[in-house]
mmCIF file with all atom_site columns, C-alpha atoms in Angstrom:
data_model
loop_
_atom_site.group_PDB
_atom_site.id
_atom_site.type_symbol
_atom_site.label_atom_id
_atom_site.label_alt_id
_atom_site.label_comp_id
_atom_site.label_asym_id
_atom_site.label_entity_id
_atom_site.label_seq_id
_atom_site.pdbx_PDB_ins_code
_atom_site.Cartn_x
_atom_site.Cartn_y
_atom_site.Cartn_z
_atom_site.occupancy
_atom_site.B_iso_or_equiv
_atom_site.pdbx_formal_charge
_atom_site.auth_seq_id
_atom_site.auth_comp_id
_atom_site.auth_asym_id
_atom_site.auth_atom_id
_atom_site.pdbx_PDB_model_num
ATOM 1  C CA . ALA A 1 1  ? 154.688 179.798 100.941 1.00 50.00 ? 1  ALA A CA 1
ATOM 2  C CA . THR A 1 2  ? 154.582 176.123 99.974  1.00 64.00 ? 2  THR A CA 1
ATOM 3  C CA . HIS A 1 3  ? 155.280 174.453 96.705  1.00 78.00 ? 3  HIS A CA 1
ATOM 4  C CA . THR A 1 4  ? 151.463 173.785 96.424  1.00 80.00 ? 4  THR A CA 1
ATOM 5  C CA . GLY A 1 5  ? 150.639 177.485 97.034  1.00 85.00 ? 5  GLY A CA 1
ATOM 6  C CA . ILE A 1 6  ? 147.896 176.217 99.426  1.00 88.00 ? 6  ILE A CA 1
ATOM 7  C CA . LEU A 1 7  ? 148.359 177.425 103.000 1.00 89.00 ? 7  LEU A CA 1
ATOM 8  C CA . LYS A 1 8  ? 146.963 176.227 106.298 1.00 93.00 ? 8  LYS A CA 1
ATOM 9  C CA . PRO A 1 9  ? 144.323 176.480 107.445 1.00 93.00 ? 9  PRO A CA 1
ATOM 10 C CA . ASP A 1 10 ? 142.840 175.774 104.032 1.00 92.00 ? 10 ASP A CA 1
ATOM 11 C CA . PRO A 1 11 ? 141.431 172.107 104.120 1.00 95.00 ? 11 PRO A CA 1
ATOM 12 C CA . ARG A 1 12 ? 143.074 171.532 100.786 1.00 94.00 ? 12 ARG A CA 1
ATOM 13 C CA . ALA A 1 13 ? 146.558 171.844 102.646 1.00 94.00 ? 13 ALA A CA 1
ATOM 14 C CA . TYR A 1 14 ? 145.631 168.953 104.948 1.00 96.00 ? 14 TYR A CA 1
ATOM 15 C CA . ALA A 1 15 ? 144.208 166.913 102.255 1.00 95.00 ? 15 ALA A CA 1
ATOM 16 C CA . ALA A 1 16 ? 147.336 167.148 100.180 1.00 93.00 ? 16 ALA A CA 1
ATOM 17 C CA . ILE A 1 17 ? 149.248 165.591 103.069 1.00 92.00 ? 17 ILE A CA 1
ATOM 18 C CA . THR A 1 18 ? 146.919 162.790 103.863 1.00 96.00 ? 18 THR A CA 1
ATOM 19 C CA . GLU A 1 19 ? 146.548 161.816 100.104 1.00 95.00 ? 19 GLU A CA 1
ATOM 20 C CA . GLY A 1 20 ? 150.428 162.043 99.842  1.00 93.00 ? 20 GLY A CA 1
ATOM 21 C CA . LEU A 1 21 ? 150.744 159.778 102.756 1.00 95.00 ? 21 LEU A CA 1
ATOM 22 C CA . GLY A 1 22 ? 147.963 157.469 101.672 1.00 97.00 ? 22 GLY A CA 1
ATOM 23 C CA . LEU A 1 23 ? 146.390 157.685 105.233 1.00 97.00 ? 23 LEU A CA 1
ATOM 24 C CA . PRO A 1 24 ? 142.967 158.866 106.538 1.00 97.00 ? 24 PRO A CA 1
ATOM 25 C CA . ALA A 1 25 ? 143.134 162.041 108.435 1.00 97.00 ? 25 ALA A CA 1
ATOM 26 C CA . GLY A 1 26 ? 142.257 160.301 111.652 1.00 96.00 ? 26 GLY A CA 1
ATOM 27 C CA . ALA A 1 27 ? 145.619 158.387 111.362 1.00 96.00 ? 27 ALA A CA 1
ATOM 28 C CA . CYS A 1 28 ? 147.580 161.563 111.288 1.00 96.00 ? 28 CYS A CA 1
ATOM 29 C CA . VAL A 1 29 ? 148.788 163.775 114.181 1.00 97.00 ? 29 VAL A CA 1
ATOM 30 C CA . PHE A 1 30 ? 149.078 167.359 113.405 1.00 97.00 ? 30 PHE A CA 1
ATOM 31 C CA . VAL A 1 31 ? 151.425 169.543 115.528 1.00 97.00 ? 31 VAL A CA 1
ATOM 32 C CA . ASP A 1 32 ? 151.509 173.290 115.368 1.00 97.00 ? 32 ASP A CA 1
ATOM 33 C CA . ASP A 1 33 ? 151.820 176.411 117.491 1.00 96.00 ? 33 ASP A CA 1
ATOM 34 C CA . GLN A 1 34 ? 149.010 178.354 115.959 1.00 96.00 ? 34 GLN A CA 1
ATOM 35 C CA . ASP A 1 35 ? 145.367 177.887 117.193 1.00 97.00 ? 35 ASP A CA 1
ATOM 36 C CA . ARG A 1 36 ? 144.037 178.458 113.686 1.00 97.00 ? 36 ARG A CA 1
ATOM 37 C CA . ASN A 1 37 ? 145.981 175.743 112.081 1.00 97.00 ? 37 ASN A CA 1
ATOM 38 C CA . ILE A 1 38 ? 145.122 173.307 114.887 1.00 98.00 ? 38 ILE A CA 1
ATOM 39 C CA . ALA A 1 39 ? 141.458 174.172 114.320 1.00 98.00 ? 39 ALA A CA 1
ATOM 40 C CA . GLY A 1 40 ? 141.744 173.504 110.526 1.00 97.00 ? 40 GLY A CA 1
ATOM 41 C CA . ALA A 1 41 ? 143.507 170.156 111.239 1.00 98.00 ? 41 ALA A CA 1
ATOM 42 C CA . ALA A 1 42 ? 140.840 169.134 113.722 1.00 98.00 ? 42 ALA A CA 1
ATOM 43 C CA . ALA A 1 43 ? 138.137 170.122 111.233 1.00 97.00 ? 43 ALA A CA 1
ATOM 44 C CA . VAL A 1 44 ? 139.299 167.662 108.765 1.00 97.00 ? 44 VAL A CA 1
ATOM 45 C CA . GLY A 1 45 ? 139.511 164.930 111.312 1.00 97.00 ? 45 GLY A CA 1
ATOM 46 C CA . MET A 1 46 ? 143.220 164.898 112.087 1.00 98.00 ? 46 MET A CA 1
ATOM 47 C CA . GLN A 1 47 ? 144.463 164.333 115.753 1.00 97.00 ? 47 GLN A CA 1
ATOM 48 C CA . THR A 1 48 ? 146.089 167.423 116.905 1.00 98.00 ? 48 THR A CA 1
ATOM 49 C CA . VAL A 1 49 ? 148.637 168.743 119.348 1.00 98.00 ? 49 VAL A CA 1
ATOM 50 C CA . ALA A 1 50 ? 148.882 172.506 120.267 1.00 97.00 ? 50 ALA A CA 1
ATOM 51 C CA . PHE A 1 51 ? 152.575 172.809 120.404 1.00 97.00 ? 51 PHE A CA 1
ATOM 52 C CA . ASP A 1 52 ? 153.733 174.968 123.403 1.00 95.00 ? 52 ASP A CA 1
ATOM 53 C CA . VAL A 1 53 ? 157.043 176.546 122.870 1.00 94.00 ? 53 VAL A CA 1
ATOM 54 C CA . THR A 1 54 ? 157.495 176.998 126.525 1.00 95.00 ? 54 THR A CA 1
ATOM 55 C CA . GLN A 1 55 ? 157.034 173.171 127.257 1.00 93.00 ? 55 GLN A CA 1
ATOM 56 C CA . PRO A 1 56 ? 158.328 171.573 124.074 1.00 96.00 ? 56 PRO A CA 1
ATOM 57 C CA . ALA A 1 57 ? 159.061 168.130 125.924 1.00 96.00 ? 57 ALA A CA 1
ATOM 58 C CA . ARG A 1 58 ? 155.420 167.869 126.943 1.00 96.00 ? 58 ARG A CA 1
ATOM 59 C CA . SER A 1 59 ? 154.083 168.722 123.457 1.00 95.00 ? 59 SER A CA 1
ATOM 60 C CA . TYR A 1 60 ? 156.389 166.198 121.891 1.00 94.00 ? 60 TYR A CA 1
ATOM 61 C CA . ALA A 1 61 ? 155.405 163.537 124.466 1.00 97.00 ? 61 ALA A CA 1
ATOM 62 C CA . GLN A 1 62 ? 151.691 164.163 123.666 1.00 96.00 ? 62 GLN A CA 1
ATOM 63 C CA . ALA A 1 63 ? 152.396 163.742 120.014 1.00 95.00 ? 63 ALA A CA 1
ATOM 64 C CA . LEU A 1 64 ? 154.166 160.532 120.523 1.00 96.00 ? 64 LEU A CA 1
ATOM 65 C CA . ARG A 1 65 ? 151.314 159.110 122.665 1.00 97.00 ? 65 ARG A CA 1
ATOM 66 C CA . LEU A 1 66 ? 148.723 159.998 119.906 1.00 95.00 ? 66 LEU A CA 1
ATOM 67 C CA . LEU A 1 67 ? 151.002 158.096 117.498 1.00 93.00 ? 67 LEU A CA 1
ATOM 68 C CA . GLY A 1 68 ? 151.222 155.132 119.723 1.00 93.00 ? 68 GLY A CA 1
ATOM 69 C CA . LEU A 1 69 ? 154.795 155.440 120.310 1.00 92.00 ? 69 LEU A CA 1
#
């Protein structure tokens, strides 16, 4: 559970993050290992990385690329 009581993939969970950061969803990169959470983030316009626990370096590198790092 979270301190907000709102759990992914509820769109309000992603909105709480973007609002807290003061960023549009498209400027954020969401990383998760659950397809339903990835789909929820994509639905609100976030860039996403499906984290593969068997290839963490690859997933990490993809997230860095999307962040422009």
